[in-house]
Amino acid sequence: MSSLNWTTILGNSTSGKATFVRGQTIDINQSSYSLLVPWLYYLSAPLATTALWGLWNYVFRLLLLRRWYEKQGISFVNECYAVVGAEIRVTGLQQENKSHDWLYKDKTSELYGTLRGLTLQLYTTNAQLCGELVRKTGRHVDRDTPALHSVGRLSPSAIPFQSMHKLRFRDRKGTLTKGVNDNKRLFEIVERQAHSLLDENKANSSAEKPIDVRAMLEQWTRKTSGEFVWGQANIARRLTIEETDGVFRELPFMTVLNQTFTELRFYSSKFWNRVWFPLAGMPLTHEARRLNRNIAILRSICTDMMNNPEPGTVAAIVQDMNDSLGLDKVFTLDDLITATFAGLDAVKSTVMGCLYHMLNPAHSHWRQALLDELDNLDTQPGPMDVKLMNAPILNAFVYESLRFEPPGSLINNAAVEDFDLAHRGKIYKIKAGTRIVTSIHALHQNEASWREVAPDMSPLSVFDPNRFLDYGERLIGSSCFMPFGKGPRRCPGQAQGALMVKGFLKVFLQSTGRCRIVIPEGQTEESSRFHVYSHATFGLVCEDKGEETLPESSE
């Protein structure tokens, strides 16, 4: 390309012509040129202001805030840079099926800091500080979660994504808690769907074609959660959406909801979307626009299902209660969508973790103890959903699985005002706007905090349900253990999620004989983690009950 001789151009501008180096000329309208100069002059001030604002917010303000916290003894993650924070390291963790909070697991400090885009984040991994934050929730700290820009796009006004002081949070949490409380109906659905899918998968599997546990549990959670919230007839609906390959396909409602939910989570976990959360919702890429279209279709279908509720479903019960309180229909819609997908990936991840530990040959004694307890429950009077919630060995095993690897790893909040965070005589001065996050996975591995409650327990690096058999009530009531959150923001459906997990394990144990785990090629034992951001899976080769010919092996 020819270069321009700008001296010539500017020198001849009054004549209305400019000359290129190679002698070419272009016409310049003198009046247009004279208008351009003032505009450039007037624009220079706002452009410079915007640039300075960006430097202040992205660099200088955060550096000063970081220095403020470092002076208080708060350490920051290694390789934590302006704007991108430690997200380069997080990318490496994700490739190993590890979650963001692995950055903080092996530290000895009470608080750790990092930067992400326009925000500074502090992470708590100490039980006492985590408990103190729970007590300050709703006063000094309140919800500020990146999930609003990922899965929250399906239901943006739902209570998990909103402040406790807005959109009638307390009324809605109360109606949702009551609406999901039909455990008898839930257990009947759990048991029926589990038997159906286990029978189908066992019939179609072999030593050469193991059961894909992730795929099987996806089907089970979709059918169970969908029927519980919306009813069988409503979830039989089919809708046409665009999939990742650009092809439009007609799929069942729950498949579309689960698929879109998972795609939103993984799209938001891309590098720049992690750095600045709102980017995930902007229609800047084909993927974002495709997801936006699919979200609109899902919300339209859910609105129609609300207009035709099936009697006895969560949707019918919650809608009646919310209508009696004069709540906006949009609030009901968003809470019901969230109640539906809350029973999907988190439950699936928990069951996968339980099965993986239970079928480990080193834990065969736990498998037998669980089976004996469940067989004994069948001989006892009373509703099975109640008996499962009070089965000590089953409870301890599920709790230990949730401790060892919680499906979700963070509780996201932010300081709504300046406040003091006190811990054992030390006071941390927290500035308003600082995101302050409970790191559940790191908390569940904090040896010092746990030994204050359970001094004789096994090391936390060891999977051992005995810690909950020996110290169950003390641990569950402490701030050491919070897989469902704590305090006023505790998950309203935690009892139902736990019942789904226990119900599936009961059906699995009592309908299968010995099983062998098959790890897919390329997946290592180290990367076999099953939290909600993991892609890991495993296969199962199982015998029918009464056949005991398979060797117990995870190879």
Coordinates of C-alpha atoms in Angstrom, one line a residue:
M1 CA 0.0 0.0 0.0
S2 CA 1.3 3.5 -0.8
S3 CA 2.3 5.7 2.1
L4 CA 0.8 9.2 2.5
N5 CA 2.9 12.3 2.5
W6 CA 1.0 14.0 5.3
T7 CA 3.0 17.3 5.0
T8 CA 1.9 17.6 1.5
I9 CA -1.7 16.8 2.4
L10 CA -1.9 19.3 5.2
G11 CA 0.0 21.9 3.2
N12 CA -2.4 21.8 0.3
S13 CA -5.6 21.4 2.2
T14 CA -6.7 24.9 1.5
S15 CA -6.6 24.3 -2.2
G16 CA -9.0 21.4 -1.9
K17 CA -6.5 18.8 -3.1
A18 CA -3.9 16.6 -1.6
T19 CA -1.1 14.7 -3.3
F20 CA 0.1 11.1 -2.6
V21 CA 3.8 10.2 -2.6
R22 CA 3.3 8.6 -6.0
G23 CA 1.5 11.7 -7.4
Q24 CA -2.1 10.6 -6.8
T25 CA -4.5 13.2 -5.7
I26 CA -7.7 13.2 -3.7
D27 CA -10.3 16.0 -3.3
I28 CA -10.9 17.4 0.1
N29 CA -14.0 19.4 0.8
Q30 CA -12.7 22.4 2.6
S31 CA -15.9 23.0 4.6
S32 CA -16.0 19.4 5.7
Y33 CA -12.5 19.6 6.8
S34 CA -13.1 22.8 8.8
L35 CA -16.0 21.1 10.5
L36 CA -14.0 18.0 11.4
V37 CA -11.3 19.9 13.4
P38 CA -13.8 21.3 16.0
W39 CA -15.4 17.9 16.5
L40 CA -12.0 16.3 17.1
Y41 CA -11.4 19.1 19.6
Y42 CA -14.7 18.6 21.4
L43 CA -14.3 14.8 21.4
S44 CA -10.8 14.9 22.8
A45 CA -12.0 15.8 26.3
P46 CA -14.5 13.0 26.8
L47 CA -12.2 10.5 25.1
A48 CA -9.4 11.5 27.4
T49 CA -11.8 11.4 30.4
T50 CA -12.9 7.9 29.4
A51 CA -9.3 6.7 29.1
L52 CA -8.4 8.2 32.5
W53 CA -11.5 6.7 34.1
G54 CA -10.6 3.3 32.7
L55 CA -7.0 3.6 34.0
W56 CA -8.4 4.6 37.4
N57 CA -10.9 1.8 37.7
Y58 CA -9.0 -1.0 36.0
V59 CA -5.5 -0.2 37.4
F60 CA -4.9 2.6 39.9
R61 CA -8.0 2.2 42.1
L62 CA -7.6 -1.5 42.4
L63 CA -3.9 -1.3 43.0
L64 CA -4.5 1.2 45.9
L65 CA -7.3 -1.1 47.3
R66 CA -5.0 -4.1 47.0
R67 CA -2.3 -2.2 48.9
W68 CA -4.9 -1.3 51.5
Y69 CA -5.6 -5.0 52.2
E70 CA -2.0 -6.1 51.9
K71 CA -1.1 -3.7 54.7
Q72 CA -3.7 -5.5 56.9
G73 CA -1.8 -8.8 56.3
I74 CA -4.0 -10.2 53.5
S75 CA -2.0 -12.0 50.9
F76 CA -2.9 -12.1 47.2
V77 CA -2.7 -15.0 44.9
N78 CA 0.6 -15.5 43.0
E79 CA 0.6 -14.2 39.4
C80 CA -2.3 -11.9 40.1
Y81 CA -2.3 -9.0 37.6
A82 CA -4.3 -5.9 36.9
V83 CA -7.5 -6.6 35.0
V84 CA -7.0 -10.3 34.4
G85 CA -6.2 -11.2 38.0
A86 CA -5.3 -14.8 38.4
E87 CA -7.5 -16.1 35.6
I88 CA -4.6 -17.3 33.5
R89 CA -3.9 -19.8 36.3
V90 CA -7.6 -20.6 36.6
T91 CA -7.6 -21.7 32.9
G92 CA -4.9 -24.3 33.8
L93 CA -7.0 -25.5 36.7
Q94 CA -10.0 -26.0 34.5
Q95 CA -8.1 -28.2 32.1
E96 CA -7.5 -30.5 35.1
N97 CA -11.2 -30.5 36.1
K98 CA -10.3 -28.4 39.1
S99 CA -12.5 -25.4 40.2
H100 CA -11.4 -21.8 40.7
D101 CA -11.0 -22.2 44.5
W102 CA -8.1 -24.7 44.2
L103 CA -6.0 -21.5 44.2
Y104 CA -6.8 -21.1 47.9
K105 CA -6.8 -24.7 49.1
D106 CA -3.2 -25.0 50.4
K107 CA -2.7 -21.5 51.9
T108 CA -2.4 -20.8 55.6
S109 CA -3.8 -17.3 55.6
E110 CA -7.4 -16.6 56.7
L111 CA -8.2 -14.3 53.7
Y112 CA -6.8 -14.3 50.2
G113 CA -7.2 -11.7 47.5
T114 CA -7.4 -11.6 43.7
L115 CA -8.4 -9.1 41.0
R116 CA -11.1 -9.7 38.3
G117 CA -11.8 -7.0 35.9
L118 CA -13.2 -4.0 37.8
T119 CA -13.4 -5.8 41.1
L120 CA -11.2 -6.9 43.9
Q121 CA -12.2 -10.2 45.6
L122 CA -11.4 -11.6 49.0
Y123 CA -11.8 -15.3 49.7
T124 CA -12.4 -16.8 53.1
T125 CA -11.4 -20.4 53.8
N126 CA -11.4 -20.3 57.6
A127 CA -14.5 -21.6 59.4
Q128 CA -14.7 -18.8 61.9
L129 CA -14.5 -16.0 59.2
C130 CA -17.0 -17.9 57.0
G131 CA -19.3 -18.1 60.0
E132 CA -18.9 -14.4 60.7
L133 CA -19.8 -13.6 57.1
V134 CA -22.9 -15.6 57.4
R135 CA -23.9 -13.5 60.4
K136 CA -23.3 -10.3 58.5
T137 CA -25.3 -11.4 55.5
G138 CA -28.1 -9.1 54.7
R139 CA -26.6 -6.3 56.8
H140 CA -23.0 -5.7 55.8
V141 CA -22.8 -8.1 52.8
D142 CA -25.3 -9.2 50.3
R143 CA -25.5 -11.2 47.1
D144 CA -23.2 -10.3 44.2
T145 CA -22.7 -13.3 42.0
P146 CA -21.2 -13.8 38.5
A147 CA -23.9 -16.5 38.1
L148 CA -26.4 -13.7 37.3
H149 CA -24.5 -13.3 33.9
S150 CA -24.3 -17.1 33.3
V151 CA -27.1 -19.5 34.4
G152 CA -28.9 -16.5 35.9
R153 CA -29.8 -15.3 32.4
L154 CA -32.5 -18.0 32.4
S155 CA -34.1 -16.5 35.5
P156 CA -32.5 -13.1 36.4
S157 CA -35.0 -12.1 39.1
A158 CA -34.8 -15.5 40.9
I159 CA -33.9 -15.3 44.6
P160 CA -30.4 -16.9 44.4
F161 CA -29.2 -14.0 42.2
Q162 CA -30.8 -11.1 44.1
S163 CA -30.4 -9.0 47.2
M164 CA -32.2 -10.1 50.4
H165 CA -33.8 -6.6 50.5
K166 CA -35.3 -6.4 47.0
L167 CA -38.0 -8.0 44.9
R168 CA -39.8 -9.4 48.1
F169 CA -37.1 -11.9 48.7
R170 CA -38.4 -13.2 52.0
D171 CA -41.9 -13.8 50.8
R172 CA -40.7 -15.6 47.8
K173 CA -38.2 -17.8 49.7
G174 CA -41.0 -18.8 52.1
T175 CA -43.4 -19.8 49.3
L176 CA -40.7 -21.7 47.4
T177 CA -39.6 -23.6 50.6
K178 CA -43.2 -24.6 51.2
G179 CA -43.8 -25.5 47.5
V180 CA -41.0 -28.0 47.3
N181 CA -41.8 -29.6 50.6
D182 CA -43.8 -32.6 49.3
N183 CA -41.1 -35.2 50.0
K184 CA -43.5 -38.2 49.7
R185 CA -44.3 -37.2 46.1
L186 CA -40.7 -36.5 45.3
F187 CA -39.5 -39.8 46.6
E188 CA -42.1 -41.7 44.5
I189 CA -40.8 -39.9 41.4
V190 CA -37.1 -40.5 42.4
E191 CA -37.6 -44.2 42.9
R192 CA -39.7 -44.8 39.8
Q193 CA -37.4 -42.9 37.4
A194 CA -34.3 -44.4 39.0
H195 CA -35.6 -48.0 38.5
S196 CA -36.6 -47.2 34.9
L197 CA -33.3 -45.7 33.8
L198 CA -31.1 -48.3 35.7
D199 CA -33.0 -51.1 34.1
E200 CA -32.7 -49.5 30.6
N201 CA -29.0 -48.8 31.0
K202 CA -28.1 -52.2 32.4
A203 CA -30.0 -53.9 29.6
N204 CA -28.0 -52.0 27.0
S205 CA -24.6 -52.3 28.6
S206 CA -21.8 -54.8 28.5
A207 CA -18.2 -55.2 29.5
E208 CA -17.3 -53.7 26.1
K209 CA -20.0 -51.0 26.4
P210 CA -20.2 -49.7 30.0
I211 CA -23.0 -47.6 31.4
D212 CA -22.1 -43.9 30.9
V213 CA -22.8 -42.6 34.4
R214 CA -22.9 -39.0 33.5
A215 CA -25.4 -39.5 30.6
M216 CA -27.6 -41.8 32.7
L217 CA -27.8 -39.3 35.6
E218 CA -28.5 -36.4 33.2
Q219 CA -31.6 -38.3 32.0
W220 CA -32.6 -39.2 35.6
T221 CA -32.3 -35.7 37.0
R222 CA -34.1 -34.2 34.0
K223 CA -37.1 -36.5 34.3
T224 CA -37.2 -36.4 38.1
S225 CA -36.8 -32.6 38.6
G226 CA -39.0 -31.8 35.6
E227 CA -41.9 -34.0 36.8
F228 CA -41.6 -32.8 40.4
V229 CA -41.8 -29.1 39.4
W230 CA -44.0 -29.0 36.3
G231 CA -45.7 -32.5 36.0
Q232 CA -45.4 -35.3 33.4
A233 CA -47.6 -33.8 30.8
N234 CA -45.9 -30.4 30.8
I235 CA -42.4 -31.8 30.5
A236 CA -43.5 -34.0 27.6
R237 CA -43.5 -30.8 25.5
R238 CA -40.9 -30.5 22.7
L239 CA -39.4 -27.3 21.4
T240 CA -37.1 -26.4 18.5
I241 CA -33.8 -24.7 19.4
E242 CA -30.4 -24.1 17.7
E243 CA -27.7 -26.3 19.0
T244 CA -23.9 -25.7 19.1
D245 CA -23.4 -27.1 15.5
G246 CA -25.9 -24.5 14.2
V247 CA -28.5 -27.1 13.4
F248 CA -32.1 -26.5 14.6
R249 CA -33.5 -29.6 16.4
E250 CA -36.7 -30.5 18.2
L251 CA -35.9 -31.7 21.7
P252 CA -37.8 -32.4 24.9
F253 CA -38.3 -29.5 27.2
M254 CA -36.0 -30.8 30.0
T255 CA -33.2 -31.7 27.6
V256 CA -33.3 -28.1 26.3
L257 CA -33.4 -26.6 29.8
N258 CA -30.5 -28.7 31.1
Q259 CA -28.5 -28.3 27.9
T260 CA -28.9 -24.5 27.9
F261 CA -28.2 -24.3 31.6
T262 CA -24.9 -26.2 31.2
E263 CA -23.9 -24.3 28.1
L264 CA -24.4 -21.0 29.9
R265 CA -22.2 -22.1 32.7
F266 CA -19.3 -23.2 30.5
Y267 CA -19.7 -20.2 28.2
S268 CA -19.4 -17.8 31.1
S269 CA -16.3 -19.6 32.3
K270 CA -14.3 -18.7 29.2
F271 CA -11.4 -16.5 29.9
W272 CA -12.6 -12.9 29.2
N273 CA -16.1 -13.7 30.5
R274 CA -14.5 -14.7 33.8
V275 CA -12.5 -11.4 33.8
W276 CA -15.5 -9.2 33.3
F277 CA -18.8 -11.1 34.1
P278 CA -21.3 -9.0 32.0
L279 CA -19.4 -9.9 28.8
A280 CA -21.0 -13.3 28.9
G281 CA -24.5 -11.8 28.4
M282 CA -23.6 -9.4 25.6
P283 CA -24.5 -10.5 22.0
L284 CA -20.9 -10.2 20.8
T285 CA -20.5 -13.7 19.6
H286 CA -22.6 -16.2 17.7
E287 CA -22.6 -18.4 20.8
A288 CA -24.0 -15.6 23.0
R289 CA -26.7 -14.7 20.4
R290 CA -27.6 -18.4 20.0
L291 CA -28.0 -18.8 23.8
N292 CA -30.0 -15.6 24.0
R293 CA -32.5 -17.0 21.4
N294 CA -32.8 -20.3 23.2
I295 CA -33.3 -18.6 26.6
A296 CA -36.2 -16.6 25.1
I297 CA -37.8 -19.8 23.7
L298 CA -37.5 -21.6 27.1
R299 CA -39.0 -18.7 29.0
S300 CA -41.9 -18.5 26.6
I301 CA -42.6 -22.2 27.1
C302 CA -42.3 -21.9 30.9
T303 CA -44.8 -19.0 30.8
D304 CA -47.3 -21.2 28.9
M305 CA -46.8 -24.0 31.4
M306 CA -47.6 -21.7 34.2
N307 CA -50.8 -20.9 32.5
N308 CA -51.6 -24.6 32.5
P309 CA -50.3 -25.9 35.8
E310 CA -50.7 -29.6 36.7
P311 CA -52.4 -30.0 40.1
G312 CA -50.1 -31.0 43.0
T313 CA -46.9 -29.9 41.2
V314 CA -44.5 -27.4 42.7
A315 CA -45.5 -25.0 39.9
A316 CA -49.1 -25.1 40.9
I317 CA -48.5 -24.7 44.6
V318 CA -46.0 -21.9 44.4
Q319 CA -48.0 -20.0 41.8
D320 CA -51.2 -20.1 44.0
M321 CA -49.3 -18.9 47.1
N322 CA -47.5 -16.1 45.1
D323 CA -50.7 -15.0 43.5
S324 CA -52.3 -14.7 47.0
L325 CA -49.5 -12.5 48.1
G326 CA -49.8 -10.3 44.9
L327 CA -46.4 -11.2 43.6
D328 CA -45.4 -10.4 40.1
K329 CA -45.8 -13.3 37.7
V330 CA -42.2 -12.8 36.5
F331 CA -40.9 -13.5 40.0
T332 CA -42.9 -16.8 40.1
L333 CA -41.6 -17.7 36.6
D334 CA -38.0 -17.1 37.5
D335 CA -38.2 -18.9 40.9
L336 CA -39.8 -22.0 39.2
I337 CA -37.2 -22.1 36.5
T338 CA -34.4 -21.9 39.1
A339 CA -36.1 -24.6 41.2
T340 CA -36.1 -26.9 38.1
F341 CA -32.4 -26.5 37.2
A342 CA -31.4 -26.6 40.9
G343 CA -32.2 -30.3 40.8
L344 CA -30.0 -31.0 37.8
D345 CA -26.2 -30.6 37.7
A346 CA -25.7 -30.3 41.5
V347 CA -27.6 -33.5 42.2
K348 CA -25.9 -35.3 39.3
S349 CA -22.4 -34.2 40.5
T350 CA -23.2 -35.4 44.1
V351 CA -24.5 -38.8 43.0
M352 CA -21.4 -39.2 40.7
G353 CA -19.1 -38.5 43.6
C354 CA -21.0 -40.9 45.9
L355 CA -20.9 -43.7 43.4
Y356 CA -17.2 -43.1 42.6
H357 CA -16.3 -43.4 46.3
M358 CA -18.7 -46.2 47.1
L359 CA -17.5 -48.4 44.2
N360 CA -13.8 -47.9 45.0
P361 CA -12.6 -51.4 46.0
A362 CA -10.9 -49.8 49.1
H363 CA -14.4 -48.7 50.3
S364 CA -16.2 -52.0 49.8
H365 CA -17.0 -52.2 53.5
W366 CA -18.9 -48.9 53.2
R367 CA -20.9 -50.3 50.3
Q368 CA -21.9 -53.3 52.4
A369 CA -22.7 -51.2 55.4
L370 CA -24.9 -49.0 53.3
L371 CA -26.7 -51.9 51.7
D372 CA -27.3 -53.5 55.2
E373 CA -28.7 -50.3 56.5
L374 CA -31.0 -49.8 53.5
D375 CA -32.3 -53.4 53.7
N376 CA -33.0 -52.9 57.3
L377 CA -35.0 -49.7 56.6
D378 CA -37.3 -51.7 54.4
T379 CA -38.4 -53.7 57.4
Q380 CA -39.1 -50.7 59.5
P381 CA -42.5 -48.9 59.7
G382 CA -43.0 -45.4 58.3
P383 CA -42.6 -43.4 55.1
M384 CA -39.3 -44.2 53.3
D385 CA -38.6 -40.5 52.5
V386 CA -38.5 -39.9 56.3
K387 CA -36.5 -43.0 57.1
L388 CA -33.9 -42.0 54.5
M389 CA -33.4 -38.6 56.0
N390 CA -32.6 -40.4 59.3
A391 CA -30.3 -43.2 58.1
P392 CA -27.0 -42.5 59.9
I393 CA -24.6 -44.4 57.7
L394 CA -26.2 -43.1 54.5
N395 CA -26.2 -39.6 55.8
A396 CA -22.6 -39.8 56.8
F397 CA -21.6 -41.2 53.4
V398 CA -23.4 -38.5 51.5
Y399 CA -22.1 -35.7 53.8
E400 CA -18.5 -36.9 53.4
S401 CA -18.9 -37.0 49.6
L402 CA -20.2 -33.4 49.8
R403 CA -17.3 -32.4 52.0
F404 CA -14.7 -34.1 49.9
E405 CA -15.9 -32.4 46.7
P406 CA -18.9 -30.0 46.9
P407 CA -20.7 -29.6 43.6
G408 CA -20.5 -25.8 43.8
S409 CA -17.4 -24.2 45.2
L410 CA -18.2 -20.5 46.1
I411 CA -20.7 -18.4 47.9
N412 CA -20.6 -15.0 46.2
N413 CA -21.3 -11.8 48.1
A414 CA -20.1 -8.2 48.2
A415 CA -19.7 -5.6 51.0
V416 CA -22.6 -3.1 50.7
E417 CA -20.9 -0.8 53.2
D418 CA -17.6 -0.4 55.0
F419 CA -17.4 -2.8 57.9
D420 CA -15.1 -4.5 60.3
L421 CA -14.5 -8.3 60.1
A422 CA -13.2 -9.5 63.4
H423 CA -11.4 -12.8 64.0
R424 CA -9.6 -13.7 67.2
G425 CA -8.6 -10.2 68.2
K426 CA -7.6 -9.2 64.7
I427 CA -9.9 -6.7 62.8
Y428 CA -10.0 -6.6 59.0
K429 CA -11.4 -3.3 57.6
I430 CA -13.4 -4.2 54.6
K431 CA -14.3 -1.5 52.0
A432 CA -17.7 -1.2 50.4
G433 CA -17.8 -2.7 46.9
T434 CA -15.2 -5.4 47.7
R435 CA -16.5 -8.8 46.7
I436 CA -16.1 -11.2 49.6
V437 CA -16.5 -14.8 48.8
T438 CA -16.7 -18.0 50.9
S439 CA -14.6 -20.7 49.2
I440 CA -16.5 -23.9 50.1
H441 CA -14.0 -26.4 48.7
A442 CA -11.1 -24.8 50.5
L443 CA -13.1 -24.5 53.7
H444 CA -13.9 -28.2 53.5
Q445 CA -10.2 -28.9 53.3
N446 CA -9.2 -26.6 56.1
E447 CA -7.6 -29.0 58.6
A448 CA -7.2 -26.5 61.4
S449 CA -10.8 -25.4 61.4
W450 CA -12.2 -28.9 61.3
R451 CA -9.9 -30.2 64.1
E452 CA -11.4 -27.6 66.5
V453 CA -14.7 -29.4 66.1
A454 CA -13.5 -33.0 65.5
P455 CA -10.1 -33.3 67.0
D456 CA -9.7 -37.1 66.5
M457 CA -11.0 -37.3 62.9
S458 CA -9.0 -38.7 60.0
P459 CA -7.0 -36.2 57.8
L460 CA -9.3 -34.3 55.4
S461 CA -7.3 -35.6 52.5
V462 CA -8.8 -39.0 53.3
F463 CA -12.4 -40.0 52.4
D464 CA -13.8 -41.1 55.7
P465 CA -17.6 -41.0 56.5
N466 CA -16.7 -41.9 60.1
R467 CA -16.0 -38.2 60.9
F468 CA -19.8 -37.6 60.4
L469 CA -20.7 -40.7 62.4
D470 CA -18.6 -39.6 65.3
Y471 CA -19.1 -35.8 65.1
G472 CA -22.2 -35.4 62.9
E473 CA -24.3 -32.9 64.7
R474 CA -21.3 -30.8 65.8
L475 CA -19.9 -30.7 62.2
I476 CA -23.2 -30.0 60.5
G477 CA -24.1 -27.2 63.0
S478 CA -20.6 -25.6 62.6
S479 CA -19.3 -23.2 60.0
C480 CA -16.9 -25.9 58.8
F481 CA -19.4 -27.6 56.6
M482 CA -21.7 -25.7 54.2
P483 CA -22.3 -27.5 50.9
F484 CA -25.7 -25.8 50.7
G485 CA -24.8 -22.5 52.2
K486 CA -25.7 -21.2 55.6
G487 CA -28.0 -18.7 57.3
P488 CA -30.6 -16.7 55.5
R489 CA -29.3 -17.6 52.1
R490 CA -29.2 -21.3 52.7
C491 CA -30.6 -23.3 49.7
P492 CA -34.4 -23.6 50.1
G493 CA -34.4 -27.0 48.4
Q494 CA -31.4 -28.6 50.2
A495 CA -33.6 -31.3 51.8
Q496 CA -35.1 -32.2 48.5
G497 CA -31.7 -32.3 46.8
A498 CA -30.4 -34.6 49.5
L499 CA -33.5 -36.8 49.2
M500 CA -32.9 -37.2 45.4
V501 CA -29.3 -38.3 46.1
K502 CA -30.2 -40.8 48.8
G503 CA -33.2 -42.1 46.9
F504 CA -31.1 -42.9 43.8
L505 CA -28.3 -44.6 45.9
K506 CA -31.0 -46.8 47.6
V507 CA -32.3 -48.0 44.2
F508 CA -28.8 -48.4 42.8
L509 CA -27.5 -50.5 45.8
Q510 CA -30.6 -52.7 46.0
S511 CA -31.0 -53.4 42.3
T512 CA -27.4 -54.0 41.2
G513 CA -24.7 -56.5 42.2
R514 CA -21.0 -56.0 42.1
C515 CA -20.0 -53.1 39.8
R516 CA -16.7 -52.2 38.2
I517 CA -15.7 -48.6 37.4
V518 CA -14.2 -47.9 34.0
I519 CA -12.3 -44.6 33.6
P520 CA -12.4 -43.2 30.0
E521 CA -9.2 -43.2 28.0
G522 CA -7.3 -40.0 28.5
Q523 CA -8.9 -39.2 31.9
T524 CA -6.6 -39.7 34.9
E525 CA -7.5 -40.5 38.5
E526 CA -6.3 -37.0 39.4
S527 CA -8.7 -35.4 36.9
S528 CA -11.7 -37.6 37.9
R529 CA -13.5 -34.8 39.7
F530 CA -17.2 -34.4 39.4
H531 CA -18.1 -30.8 40.5
V532 CA -20.4 -28.8 38.2
Y533 CA -17.6 -27.3 36.1
S534 CA -16.0 -30.7 35.4
H535 CA -16.3 -32.7 32.2
A536 CA -15.2 -35.9 33.9
T537 CA -17.3 -39.1 33.8
F538 CA -16.8 -42.8 34.3
G539 CA -18.4 -46.0 33.1
L540 CA -20.0 -48.9 35.0
V541 CA -20.1 -52.6 34.3
C542 CA -22.7 -54.0 36.7
E543 CA -24.2 -57.3 37.4
D544 CA -27.8 -57.9 38.4
K545 CA -28.5 -58.4 42.1
G546 CA -27.4 -61.9 43.2
E547 CA -24.7 -62.3 40.6
E548 CA -21.2 -61.9 42.0
T549 CA -18.7 -62.8 39.3
L550 CA -17.1 -59.4 38.5
P551 CA -13.9 -58.6 40.3
E552 CA -14.0 -55.3 42.1
S553 CA -11.6 -53.1 40.3
S554 CA -11.4 -49.5 39.2
E555 CA -8.9 -50.3 36.4

